[in-house]
Coordinates of C-alpha atoms in Angstrom, one line a residue:
M1 CA -9.6 104.3 -20.6
V2 CA -7.7 105.4 -17.5
S3 CA -4.2 106.9 -18.1
L4 CA -1.2 105.3 -16.5
S5 CA -0.4 108.5 -14.6
I6 CA -3.9 108.4 -12.9
V7 CA -3.4 104.8 -12.0
L8 CA 0.0 105.6 -10.4
C9 CA -1.6 108.4 -8.4
L10 CA -4.2 106.0 -7.0
I11 CA -1.5 103.6 -5.7
A12 CA -0.7 104.5 -2.1
P13 CA 3.1 104.6 -1.3
A14 CA 4.4 101.6 0.6
D15 CA 4.7 102.1 4.3
L16 CA 8.2 102.2 5.8
P17 CA 9.4 98.9 7.4
S18 CA 9.6 98.7 11.1
I19 CA 12.9 99.4 12.8
A20 CA 13.2 95.7 13.7
D21 CA 12.8 94.7 10.1
A22 CA 15.1 97.5 8.8
T23 CA 17.9 96.5 11.2
K24 CA 17.4 92.7 11.1
G25 CA 20.8 90.9 11.1
L26 CA 22.8 94.1 11.7
T27 CA 25.3 94.6 14.5
K28 CA 23.8 96.9 17.1
K29 CA 26.1 99.4 18.9
D30 CA 24.9 101.4 21.9
G31 CA 26.3 104.8 22.4
L32 CA 25.5 108.5 22.0
I33 CA 23.1 107.5 19.3
E34 CA 22.1 103.9 18.8
S35 CA 23.7 102.6 15.6
F36 CA 23.6 99.5 13.4
V37 CA 26.5 98.4 11.3
D38 CA 25.9 96.3 8.1
S39 CA 29.3 94.9 7.3
S40 CA 28.0 92.8 4.3
K41 CA 26.7 95.9 2.5
G42 CA 29.0 98.5 4.0
R43 CA 26.3 100.5 5.7
V44 CA 25.7 102.3 9.0
L45 CA 22.3 103.2 10.3
L46 CA 21.4 105.6 13.1
K47 CA 18.3 105.4 15.3
F48 CA 16.5 108.5 16.5
G49 CA 13.6 109.0 18.9
R50 CA 10.3 110.7 18.3
P51 CA 10.7 114.4 17.2
N52 CA 10.7 116.8 20.1
D53 CA 8.3 119.3 18.4
D54 CA 6.6 120.2 15.1
S55 CA 10.0 121.2 13.7
G56 CA 11.0 117.5 13.6
T57 CA 14.1 118.0 15.7
V58 CA 15.5 114.7 17.0
G59 CA 18.8 115.9 18.3
E60 CA 21.6 118.5 18.3
Y61 CA 25.3 117.4 18.3
L62 CA 28.8 118.9 17.9
Y63 CA 30.4 117.6 14.6
A64 CA 33.9 117.7 13.3
D65 CA 35.7 116.1 10.4
S66 CA 39.4 115.2 10.1
L67 CA 41.8 113.0 8.2
A68 CA 42.8 109.6 9.5
S69 CA 45.4 109.2 6.7
G70 CA 47.5 111.8 4.9
L71 CA 49.0 112.7 1.6
G72 CA 52.5 113.2 2.9
A73 CA 53.2 116.2 0.7
N74 CA 54.2 119.3 2.6
A75 CA 53.5 121.7 -0.3
I76 CA 49.9 120.5 -0.7
G77 CA 48.7 119.7 2.8
L78 CA 46.2 117.0 3.8
D79 CA 48.2 115.6 6.7
R80 CA 47.3 112.6 8.8
G81 CA 45.4 114.0 11.8
E82 CA 44.5 117.3 10.0
D83 CA 41.4 118.8 11.6
G84 CA 38.7 120.3 9.4
S85 CA 35.4 122.0 9.9
S86 CA 33.3 121.8 13.1
Y87 CA 29.6 122.7 13.5
V88 CA 26.7 122.3 15.8
L89 CA 24.4 120.1 13.8
R90 CA 20.6 119.9 14.2
F91 CA 19.0 116.6 13.0
R92 CA 15.4 116.9 11.8
V93 CA 12.9 114.4 10.5
R94 CA 10.9 116.0 7.7
G95 CA 8.3 113.6 6.4
E96 CA 10.2 110.5 5.4
K97 CA 13.6 112.3 5.3
L98 CA 16.3 113.1 7.8
V99 CA 17.8 116.5 7.4
V100 CA 21.2 117.4 8.9
E101 CA 21.6 121.2 9.3
A102 CA 24.5 123.2 10.5
I103 CA 23.3 125.9 12.9
N104 CA 24.5 129.4 12.4
T105 CA 26.1 130.0 15.9
A106 CA 28.0 133.2 15.0
Y107 CA 24.8 135.3 15.1
R108 CA 22.6 135.0 18.1
A109 CA 20.4 136.8 20.6
N110 CA 21.3 135.9 24.2
T111 CA 17.9 136.6 25.8
A112 CA 15.0 134.7 27.1
N113 CA 12.7 136.6 24.6
L114 CA 11.8 134.0 22.0
D115 CA 10.7 136.7 19.5
E116 CA 14.2 138.3 19.7
Q117 CA 15.8 134.9 19.2
R118 CA 13.6 134.1 16.3
A119 CA 14.3 137.5 14.6
T120 CA 18.0 136.8 14.8
E121 CA 17.7 133.2 13.6
R122 CA 15.6 134.2 10.6
S123 CA 18.0 137.0 9.6
F124 CA 20.9 134.7 8.8
P125 CA 21.2 131.4 6.9
T126 CA 21.8 127.9 8.1
S127 CA 23.5 125.2 6.0
V128 CA 21.9 121.9 5.2
L129 CA 24.8 119.6 4.8
W130 CA 23.0 116.4 4.0
A131 CA 19.5 114.8 3.7
G132 CA 18.6 111.1 3.3
P133 CA 15.4 109.0 3.3
L134 CA 14.3 107.2 6.4
T135 CA 15.0 103.4 6.3
G136 CA 12.5 102.4 8.9
R137 CA 10.0 103.9 11.3
D138 CA 7.8 102.6 14.2
P139 CA 4.3 103.8 15.1
D140 CA 5.7 105.9 18.0
G141 CA 7.8 108.0 15.6
T142 CA 11.1 106.4 16.3
C143 CA 13.1 106.0 13.1
V144 CA 16.3 104.7 11.6
V145 CA 18.2 106.2 8.7
D146 CA 21.0 104.9 6.4
F147 CA 23.7 107.4 7.3
T148 CA 26.3 105.9 5.0
S149 CA 26.3 108.6 2.3
F150 CA 26.9 111.3 5.0
V151 CA 30.1 109.5 6.0
V152 CA 31.2 108.7 2.4
R153 CA 31.4 112.3 1.1
D154 CA 34.2 114.8 0.8
A155 CA 33.4 116.7 4.0
H156 CA 37.1 117.7 4.4
R157 CA 37.1 119.2 0.9
S158 CA 40.2 117.2 0.0
G159 CA 39.4 117.3 -3.7
D160 CA 39.6 121.1 -3.6
T161 CA 43.0 120.9 -1.9
L162 CA 44.3 118.4 -4.3
G163 CA 43.4 120.6 -7.3
A164 CA 41.5 119.2 -10.3
Y165 CA 40.3 116.0 -8.4
S166 CA 36.8 114.7 -7.9
L167 CA 35.5 112.1 -5.6
D168 CA 34.9 108.7 -7.3
A169 CA 31.9 107.2 -5.6
A170 CA 32.5 103.8 -7.1
R171 CA 35.9 103.6 -5.4
S172 CA 34.8 105.1 -2.1
F173 CA 33.2 103.3 0.8
L174 CA 32.4 103.1 4.5
M175 CA 34.9 101.3 6.8
P176 CA 32.5 99.3 9.1
E177 CA 35.4 98.2 11.4
S178 CA 35.9 101.9 12.2
C179 CA 32.3 102.7 13.2
L180 CA 32.8 103.2 16.9
A181 CA 30.2 104.0 19.5
F182 CA 30.8 105.6 23.0
P183 CA 28.4 107.2 25.5
D184 CA 29.3 110.7 24.5
N185 CA 30.5 110.3 20.9
L186 CA 30.3 108.3 17.6
E187 CA 33.3 108.0 15.3
F188 CA 33.2 107.0 11.6
D189 CA 35.9 106.4 8.9
A190 CA 35.4 106.3 5.2
Q191 CA 38.0 105.5 2.5
L192 CA 37.7 108.1 -0.3
T193 CA 39.3 107.9 -3.7
F194 CA 39.8 111.1 -5.7
Q195 CA 40.5 110.9 -9.4
S196 CA 41.8 113.3 -12.0
P197 CA 42.8 113.0 -15.7
K198 CA 45.3 115.8 -15.1
P199 CA 47.1 115.2 -11.8
S200 CA 48.3 118.1 -9.8
P201 CA 52.1 118.7 -9.6
G202 CA 53.6 117.0 -6.6
V203 CA 50.9 114.3 -6.2
G204 CA 52.8 111.8 -8.2
E205 CA 55.8 112.1 -5.8
V206 CA 53.7 110.7 -2.9
S207 CA 51.1 108.5 -4.6
P208 CA 51.5 105.2 -6.5
D209 CA 49.3 106.6 -9.2
A210 CA 48.8 110.3 -9.4
R211 CA 45.5 109.9 -11.1
S212 CA 44.0 108.1 -8.1
V213 CA 44.5 109.4 -4.6
T214 CA 42.9 107.5 -1.7
L215 CA 42.6 109.0 1.8
I216 CA 40.8 108.0 5.0
Q217 CA 38.4 110.6 6.2
H218 CA 37.2 110.7 9.8
H219 CA 33.9 112.0 11.3
S220 CA 33.2 112.7 15.0
L221 CA 29.6 113.2 16.3
V222 CA 29.7 114.4 19.9
R223 CA 27.3 115.2 22.7
L224 CA 27.1 119.0 23.1
P225 CA 29.0 120.3 26.2
D226 CA 26.6 121.2 29.0
G227 CA 25.8 124.8 29.9
N228 CA 28.2 125.0 32.9
F229 CA 31.2 126.3 30.9
K230 CA 31.7 130.0 31.5
P231 CA 32.9 131.8 28.3
R232 CA 35.5 134.5 28.9
E233 CA 35.7 137.6 26.8
L234 CA 38.9 138.2 24.9
D235 CA 41.4 140.7 26.2
V236 CA 43.8 141.2 23.3
R237 CA 46.7 141.6 25.7
S238 CA 46.2 138.1 27.0
G239 CA 47.8 136.3 24.1
F240 CA 44.8 134.1 23.3
F241 CA 43.0 133.3 20.1
G242 CA 39.5 134.7 20.0
M243 CA 36.3 133.8 18.2
T244 CA 33.8 136.5 17.1
V245 CA 30.1 136.3 17.8
F246 CA 27.3 138.8 17.3
D247 CA 24.8 139.2 20.2
F248 CA 21.9 141.3 18.9
A249 CA 20.3 141.3 22.3
A250 CA 23.2 143.4 23.7
P251 CA 22.2 146.7 25.2
L252 CA 22.1 149.6 22.8
A253 CA 25.0 151.3 24.7
S254 CA 27.3 148.3 24.0
S255 CA 28.5 146.7 20.8
P256 CA 26.8 143.5 19.6
I257 CA 30.2 142.2 18.5
K258 CA 31.7 139.9 21.2
K259 CA 35.1 138.1 21.2
L260 CA 35.5 135.0 23.3
I261 CA 38.7 133.3 24.0
A262 CA 39.3 129.6 23.1
R263 CA 40.2 127.5 26.1
H264 CA 39.7 124.1 27.8
R265 CA 37.3 123.6 30.6
L266 CA 39.1 123.6 34.0
E267 CA 37.4 123.7 37.4
K268 CA 38.8 123.6 40.9
T269 CA 37.4 121.0 43.4
D270 CA 37.7 123.8 46.0
P271 CA 37.3 127.3 44.5
T272 CA 38.0 128.9 47.9
K273 CA 41.7 127.8 47.7
A274 CA 44.4 129.6 45.9
L275 CA 45.8 126.2 44.8
S276 CA 43.3 123.4 44.4
P277 CA 43.1 120.0 42.6
V278 CA 40.8 120.0 39.6
K279 CA 37.6 118.1 38.8
K280 CA 39.0 116.8 35.5
P281 CA 42.6 117.5 34.4
I282 CA 43.6 118.4 30.9
V283 CA 45.3 115.3 29.5
Y284 CA 47.3 115.1 26.2
Y285 CA 48.2 111.8 24.6
L286 CA 51.4 111.3 22.6
D287 CA 51.5 109.3 19.4
R288 CA 53.0 105.8 20.0
G289 CA 54.6 106.1 16.6
A290 CA 57.1 108.6 17.9
P291 CA 60.4 106.7 18.4
E292 CA 63.0 107.1 21.2
P293 CA 64.8 109.3 22.0
V294 CA 62.2 111.6 20.4
R295 CA 59.3 110.2 22.4
S296 CA 60.9 111.1 25.8
A297 CA 61.8 114.5 24.5
L298 CA 58.3 115.2 23.4
L299 CA 56.8 114.1 26.6
E300 CA 59.1 116.2 28.6
G301 CA 58.6 119.4 26.6
A302 CA 54.8 119.1 26.5
R303 CA 54.7 118.6 30.2
W304 CA 56.3 122.0 30.8
W305 CA 52.8 123.5 30.8
S306 CA 51.9 121.8 34.1
A307 CA 54.0 124.6 35.8
A308 CA 51.9 127.3 34.2
F309 CA 48.6 125.8 35.4
E310 CA 50.2 125.3 38.9
A311 CA 51.0 129.0 38.9
A312 CA 47.4 129.8 37.9
G313 CA 46.1 127.9 40.9
F314 CA 45.4 124.5 39.5
Q315 CA 47.1 121.5 41.1
D316 CA 47.9 118.4 38.9
A317 CA 45.8 120.0 36.2
F318 CA 47.8 119.2 33.1
K319 CA 49.2 115.8 32.1
V320 CA 50.8 114.2 29.1
E321 CA 50.8 110.4 28.6
V322 CA 51.5 108.0 25.8
L323 CA 48.3 107.1 23.9
P324 CA 46.8 103.8 25.0
E325 CA 47.1 100.9 22.5
D326 CA 43.4 100.5 22.2
A327 CA 42.7 104.2 21.6
N328 CA 42.0 105.9 18.3
P329 CA 43.9 109.3 18.1
L330 CA 41.0 110.9 16.3
D331 CA 38.5 109.9 19.0
I332 CA 37.1 113.1 20.3
R333 CA 37.9 112.2 23.9
Y334 CA 41.6 112.4 23.4
N335 CA 43.8 115.5 23.1
V336 CA 46.6 114.2 20.9
I337 CA 50.2 115.0 19.9
Q338 CA 50.7 113.2 16.5
W339 CA 54.0 112.4 14.8
I340 CA 53.5 113.2 11.2
H341 CA 55.7 112.0 8.2
R342 CA 56.0 113.9 4.9
S343 CA 58.2 113.5 1.9
T344 CA 59.9 116.8 2.7
R345 CA 60.4 118.8 5.9
G346 CA 57.4 120.9 6.7
Y347 CA 55.6 122.8 9.4
S348 CA 54.2 121.7 12.7
V349 CA 50.8 123.0 13.9
G350 CA 48.6 123.0 16.9
G351 CA 44.8 123.1 16.2
S352 CA 41.6 122.3 18.1
I353 CA 38.0 121.4 17.9
T354 CA 36.0 124.1 19.7
D355 CA 32.4 124.5 20.7
P356 CA 31.4 127.5 18.5
R357 CA 28.8 128.6 21.0
T358 CA 31.2 129.2 23.9
G359 CA 34.8 128.9 22.8
E360 CA 35.3 125.7 24.9
I361 CA 38.1 123.6 23.4
V362 CA 36.8 120.1 23.2
K363 CA 39.9 118.5 21.7
G364 CA 43.4 119.7 21.2
M365 CA 45.2 118.3 18.1
V366 CA 49.0 118.8 17.6
R367 CA 50.8 117.7 14.4
L368 CA 54.6 117.5 14.7
D369 CA 56.7 117.2 11.6
S370 CA 59.1 114.2 12.0
S371 CA 61.7 115.7 9.7
R372 CA 62.3 118.8 11.9
I373 CA 64.9 117.1 14.1
R374 CA 66.6 115.6 11.1
Q375 CA 67.0 119.0 9.5
D376 CA 68.2 120.5 12.7
L377 CA 70.8 117.7 13.0
L378 CA 72.0 118.5 9.5
I379 CA 72.3 122.2 10.2
F380 CA 74.2 121.7 13.4
E381 CA 76.5 119.1 11.9
G382 CA 77.2 121.5 9.1
L383 CA 78.5 123.9 11.7
T384 CA 80.5 121.4 13.8
G385 CA 81.2 118.4 11.6
A386 CA 79.3 115.1 11.5
G387 CA 80.0 111.8 13.1
D388 CA 79.1 111.9 16.8
A389 CA 75.3 111.6 16.6
L390 CA 73.8 109.6 19.5
T391 CA 77.2 109.1 21.1
G392 CA 76.9 111.5 24.0
K393 CA 80.3 113.1 23.0
P394 CA 80.7 116.9 22.8
G395 CA 80.0 116.8 19.1
D396 CA 76.7 114.9 19.5
M397 CA 74.3 117.3 17.7
T398 CA 71.3 115.2 18.7
V399 CA 71.5 116.9 22.1
P400 CA 70.6 120.4 20.8
G401 CA 68.3 118.7 18.3
L402 CA 66.3 117.0 21.1
A403 CA 66.3 120.3 23.0
R404 CA 64.7 121.9 20.0
I405 CA 62.1 119.2 19.8
R406 CA 61.2 119.7 23.5
Q407 CA 60.6 123.4 22.8
L408 CA 58.6 122.6 19.6
A409 CA 56.3 120.2 21.6
A410 CA 55.6 122.9 24.2
H411 CA 55.0 125.5 21.5
E412 CA 52.4 123.6 19.5
V413 CA 50.6 122.3 22.6
G414 CA 50.5 126.0 23.7
H415 CA 48.5 126.7 20.5
T416 CA 46.0 124.0 21.4
L417 CA 45.6 125.5 24.9
G418 CA 44.4 128.7 23.1
L419 CA 47.6 130.7 22.9
K420 CA 48.9 132.8 19.9
H421 CA 52.6 133.5 19.2
N422 CA 54.6 136.0 21.2
F423 CA 57.5 136.9 19.0
A424 CA 58.8 139.4 21.6
G425 CA 59.4 136.5 24.1
S426 CA 63.1 136.5 23.3
T427 CA 63.6 140.2 24.2
W428 CA 62.7 140.3 27.9
G429 CA 62.9 138.1 30.9
G430 CA 65.5 135.9 29.3
R431 CA 63.4 133.4 27.3
A432 CA 60.0 134.6 28.3
S433 CA 57.9 132.4 26.1
V434 CA 57.9 129.1 24.3
M435 CA 55.3 130.7 22.0
D436 CA 58.2 132.6 20.3
Y437 CA 60.2 131.2 17.4
P438 CA 63.5 130.6 19.0
G439 CA 66.8 130.8 17.1
P440 CA 69.6 128.5 18.5
K441 CA 71.7 130.4 21.1
I442 CA 75.2 129.3 20.2
G443 CA 78.3 130.5 22.0
L444 CA 82.1 130.2 21.6
N445 CA 84.3 128.2 23.9
P446 CA 87.8 129.5 24.8
D447 CA 89.4 127.1 22.3
G448 CA 87.2 128.5 19.5
S449 CA 84.8 125.6 19.3
L450 CA 81.1 126.1 19.2
D451 CA 79.1 125.8 22.5
F452 CA 75.6 124.4 22.1
S453 CA 75.0 123.9 25.8
D454 CA 72.4 126.7 26.0
A455 CA 71.1 126.4 22.4
Y456 CA 67.5 126.2 23.6
G457 CA 65.7 127.0 26.8
V458 CA 64.2 124.6 29.3
G459 CA 60.7 125.0 30.6
I460 CA 58.0 127.6 29.9
G461 CA 58.7 131.3 30.5
A462 CA 57.2 134.2 32.4
W463 CA 54.9 135.2 29.6
D464 CA 53.5 131.7 29.3
K465 CA 52.6 131.7 33.0
L466 CA 51.0 135.1 32.7
A467 CA 49.0 134.1 29.7
I468 CA 47.6 130.9 31.2
W469 CA 46.7 132.8 34.3
A470 CA 44.8 135.4 32.2
G471 CA 42.9 132.7 30.3
Y472 CA 42.3 130.0 32.9
S473 CA 42.5 131.3 36.4
D474 CA 39.4 132.1 38.5
S475 CA 40.5 135.8 38.7
T476 CA 38.1 138.6 38.2
E477 CA 38.1 140.9 35.1
A478 CA 39.4 143.7 37.3
E479 CA 42.3 141.6 38.5
R480 CA 43.2 140.5 35.0
N481 CA 43.0 144.1 33.7
K482 CA 45.4 145.3 36.4
R483 CA 47.9 142.6 35.8
L484 CA 47.8 142.8 32.0
A485 CA 48.4 146.5 32.2
A486 CA 52.0 145.6 32.8
I487 CA 52.3 144.7 29.1
H488 CA 54.5 147.1 27.0
T489 CA 55.7 148.9 30.1
G490 CA 58.9 147.0 30.2
E491 CA 57.7 144.5 32.7
A492 CA 56.2 142.3 30.0
V493 CA 56.0 142.5 26.2
Y494 CA 53.6 140.8 23.9
L495 CA 53.8 141.0 20.1
T496 CA 52.2 138.5 17.8
D497 CA 51.9 137.7 14.1
E498 CA 50.3 141.0 13.1
D499 CA 53.2 142.8 14.7
D500 CA 55.8 140.9 12.9
P501 CA 57.9 143.2 10.5
P502 CA 57.3 141.1 7.4
M503 CA 53.6 141.2 8.1
G504 CA 53.6 145.0 8.2
G505 CA 54.6 145.5 11.8
A506 CA 57.1 148.1 12.8
D507 CA 58.5 146.8 16.1
W508 CA 61.8 145.0 15.8
R509 CA 61.1 143.1 19.0
S510 CA 58.6 140.9 17.2
S511 CA 61.2 139.5 14.9
R512 CA 61.5 135.7 14.7
W513 CA 64.5 133.4 15.2
D514 CA 66.4 135.9 17.4
N515 CA 67.8 136.0 20.9
G516 CA 68.2 138.9 23.3
N517 CA 67.1 142.5 23.3
D518 CA 69.9 144.0 21.2
P519 CA 69.9 143.1 17.5
I520 CA 73.4 144.5 17.0
V521 CA 74.8 142.2 19.7
G522 CA 72.9 139.3 18.1
L523 CA 74.4 140.1 14.7
K524 CA 77.9 140.3 16.0
N525 CA 77.4 136.9 17.7
T526 CA 76.1 135.4 14.5
L527 CA 79.1 136.7 12.5
A528 CA 81.5 135.2 15.1
I529 CA 79.8 131.9 15.0
R530 CA 80.0 131.8 11.2
R531 CA 83.7 132.7 11.2
A532 CA 84.4 129.9 13.7
A533 CA 82.4 127.4 11.6
L534 CA 84.0 128.4 8.3
T535 CA 87.5 128.1 9.9
K536 CA 86.9 124.5 10.6
F537 CA 84.8 123.7 7.6

């Protein structure tokens, strides 16, 4: 008598269906990777060519996750448009399985010696993010895989942010209408529902049922930038964010630790000219959901940066436009300024998706809190009295409110260009930087009324031009070192978050929400403003 286990072992596994059979009746989409959408079953399949080598590699791509819909709770987070993790992903076919692996780009050996490269790669781990069975394969090795479960997962770690919530697979699904294919990128959306028997405090204020929270998560799969981008090492005086990498092929006399700045790619059409047009300008797109007069103020403030790029030698290099009606703001091709609503006033933020190999910013992502101008209006009307909003009269506090919004747009866009704060911007050169936190500069008229005409500055400052020049111009390292040597000599001052007194810094010039270079004069002005306001309260 033959046992059942032996009989099962003698039965050969069924061959995978052909790609034609596996994708029959599905909607084909041509793009970065050929994809097939199955709306009836809520699936998306990706097609890959024959593996390049024995490792099974079928492609490497830049990946990023974000949120297409938000929680609307400032204290918790999870905003519409919030960016998440980004990786260089390697796709490998292993037997009848596709493996998606995040490459460890922080540790490398920049050398042509393959043995040195291999020694570094094997010294540090990678991260396999997902693996799934092949759905079909042709004799030439071309295959398709059902990619749905990669998309319908908590890649953004929203459950952790919510608290004691877990993903409910039964109430989570792919959104076939949001599976978009373009020559250089694929975009996917999934509607995810998180459940908890013990809802986190605050969730009930913004959700119909605090036990069930449903968010839309977005995924971008992007062609890797070519090798023509030139990384620039960070000079801490330049005011730029940096990313740290370890190059173990560095000469023994130098450190393997390298810091690269984060910046957009910008190339002159004629490098021999001091001022030249560019091959491809940096374009930001404003959320169509921003209403007037806010929309015009945001466009104006964000466009201030064009002057900085002009000063750095780039003509017509920076533009801001309203997002086209047929564009998805989370599409990797668009740098965006999004208008975000929350149940209470919160922060605004500028983030980016960056190539972790080089520091090249692939996409700038600004989130502006819509309640900011409303709060400013309330504060100003508390000083002057309410009633003249949007009238154009002297007591119209939307005028300084919109001036603040212009400055805010410029500030957050500055972060997405690669710049850190400069909290000393208010202490030299007038208003030297929009990357400062500006306090409203209010004066007193002869009749004792408050003067808001100079509450906020207009345009970028001297520091902003110097920083963009240091990060983007085609200057040499020697030229940058010579010009940046002016910092802290009185000609220019740069102090950022780590220098802020509440963060442990000891330099008063890095204080936030101040004006001028004399704190005593600033205090006396504040007391005079308070007396005038209280007199007419």
